[in-house]
XYZ file of C-alpha atoms in Angstrom:
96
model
C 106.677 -178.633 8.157
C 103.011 -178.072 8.249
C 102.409 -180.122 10.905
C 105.119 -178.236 12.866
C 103.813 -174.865 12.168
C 100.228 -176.315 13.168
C 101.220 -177.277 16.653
C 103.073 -174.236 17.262
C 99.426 -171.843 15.986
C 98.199 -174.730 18.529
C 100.669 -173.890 21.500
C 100.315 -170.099 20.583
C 96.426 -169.986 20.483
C 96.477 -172.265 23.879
C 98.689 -169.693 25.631
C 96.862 -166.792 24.238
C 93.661 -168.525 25.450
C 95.405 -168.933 29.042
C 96.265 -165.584 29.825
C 92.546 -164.051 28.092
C 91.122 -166.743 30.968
C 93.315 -164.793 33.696
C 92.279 -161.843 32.966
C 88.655 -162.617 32.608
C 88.995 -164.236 35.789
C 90.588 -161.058 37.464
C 87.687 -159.267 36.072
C 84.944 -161.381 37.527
C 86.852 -161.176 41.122
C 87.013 -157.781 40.748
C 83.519 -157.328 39.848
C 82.571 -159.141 42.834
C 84.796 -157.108 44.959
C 83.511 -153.782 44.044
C 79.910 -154.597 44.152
C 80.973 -155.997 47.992
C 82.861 -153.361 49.159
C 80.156 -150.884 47.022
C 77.488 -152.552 49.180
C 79.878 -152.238 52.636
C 79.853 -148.900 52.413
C 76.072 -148.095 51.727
C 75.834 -150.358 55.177
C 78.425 -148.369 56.709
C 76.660 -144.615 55.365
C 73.161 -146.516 56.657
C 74.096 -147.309 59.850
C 76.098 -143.807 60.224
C 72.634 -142.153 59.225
C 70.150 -143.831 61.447
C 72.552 -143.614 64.743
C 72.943 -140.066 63.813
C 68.921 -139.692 63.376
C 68.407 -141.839 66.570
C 71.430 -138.841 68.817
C 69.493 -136.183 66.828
C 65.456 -137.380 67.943
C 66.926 -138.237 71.210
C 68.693 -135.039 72.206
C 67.122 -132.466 70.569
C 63.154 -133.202 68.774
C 62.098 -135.419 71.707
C 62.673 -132.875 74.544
C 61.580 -130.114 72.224
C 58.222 -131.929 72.005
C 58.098 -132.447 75.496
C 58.195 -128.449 76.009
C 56.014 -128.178 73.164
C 53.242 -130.494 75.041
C 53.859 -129.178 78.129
C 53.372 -125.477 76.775
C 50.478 -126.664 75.195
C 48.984 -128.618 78.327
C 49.452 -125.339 79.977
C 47.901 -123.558 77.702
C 44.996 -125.335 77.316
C 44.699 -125.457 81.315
C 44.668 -121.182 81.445
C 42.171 -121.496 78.137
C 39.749 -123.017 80.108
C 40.119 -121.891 83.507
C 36.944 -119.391 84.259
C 37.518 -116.361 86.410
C 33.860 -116.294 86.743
C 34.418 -118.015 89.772
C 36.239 -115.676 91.342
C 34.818 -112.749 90.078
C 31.969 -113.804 91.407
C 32.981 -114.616 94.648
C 34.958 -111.410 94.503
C 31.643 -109.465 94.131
C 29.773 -111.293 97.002
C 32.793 -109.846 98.993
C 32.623 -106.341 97.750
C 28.707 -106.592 98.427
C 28.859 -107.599 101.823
C-alpha cells in the first residue's frame, strides 16, 4: 500500500508541477508581450510627435521666421540709411 500511495503523491506532484509550468510559461509570454506592445506604442506616440513637430516648424515657426528676418533685414536697411544725403542735396537746391 505504500508503494501505491507513493506513486499516486508521485502522479499528483507531476501534474501539479505541469500545470505551475503552464502558467509560468503564460506569464513569461505575457511578459514579453506587454513589454512589446509597451514599446509599440512609445514608437507609435514618437513618431506621432516628431511628424506633428516637423507640420508644426513647417507651417507655422519657419514662415514666422522668415517675416521675422525679413522685418528685421528691413529694419536694419531704414537704420542705416542716411538722409544726410538728401538733405544735403535738398539744401544745395533751396540755395540755388
Amino acid at each position: 500500500m505504500e508503494v501505491q500511495e507513493l506513486e499516486n503523491k508521485i502522479k499528483e506532484l507531476e501534474t501539479r508541477l505541469s500545470r505551475l509550468e503552464k502558467i509560468e510559461n503564460n506569464r513569461q509570454t505575457f511578459k514579453i508581450v506587454k513589454i512589446l506592445v509597451k514599446t509599440i506604442i512609445t514608437l507609435i506616440i514618437l513618431f506621432g510627435l516628431w511628424t506633428g513637430y516637423n507640420y508644426v516648424n513647417q507651417t507655422y515657426i519657419k514662415p514666422y521666421k522668415k517675416t521675422i528676418d525679413e522685418i528685421k533685414s528691413t529694419y536694419d536697411n531704414v537704420k542705416d540709411f542716411s538722409l544726410d544725403s538728401i538733405l544735403g542735396k535738398n539744401k544745395e537746391k533751396s540755395n540755388t
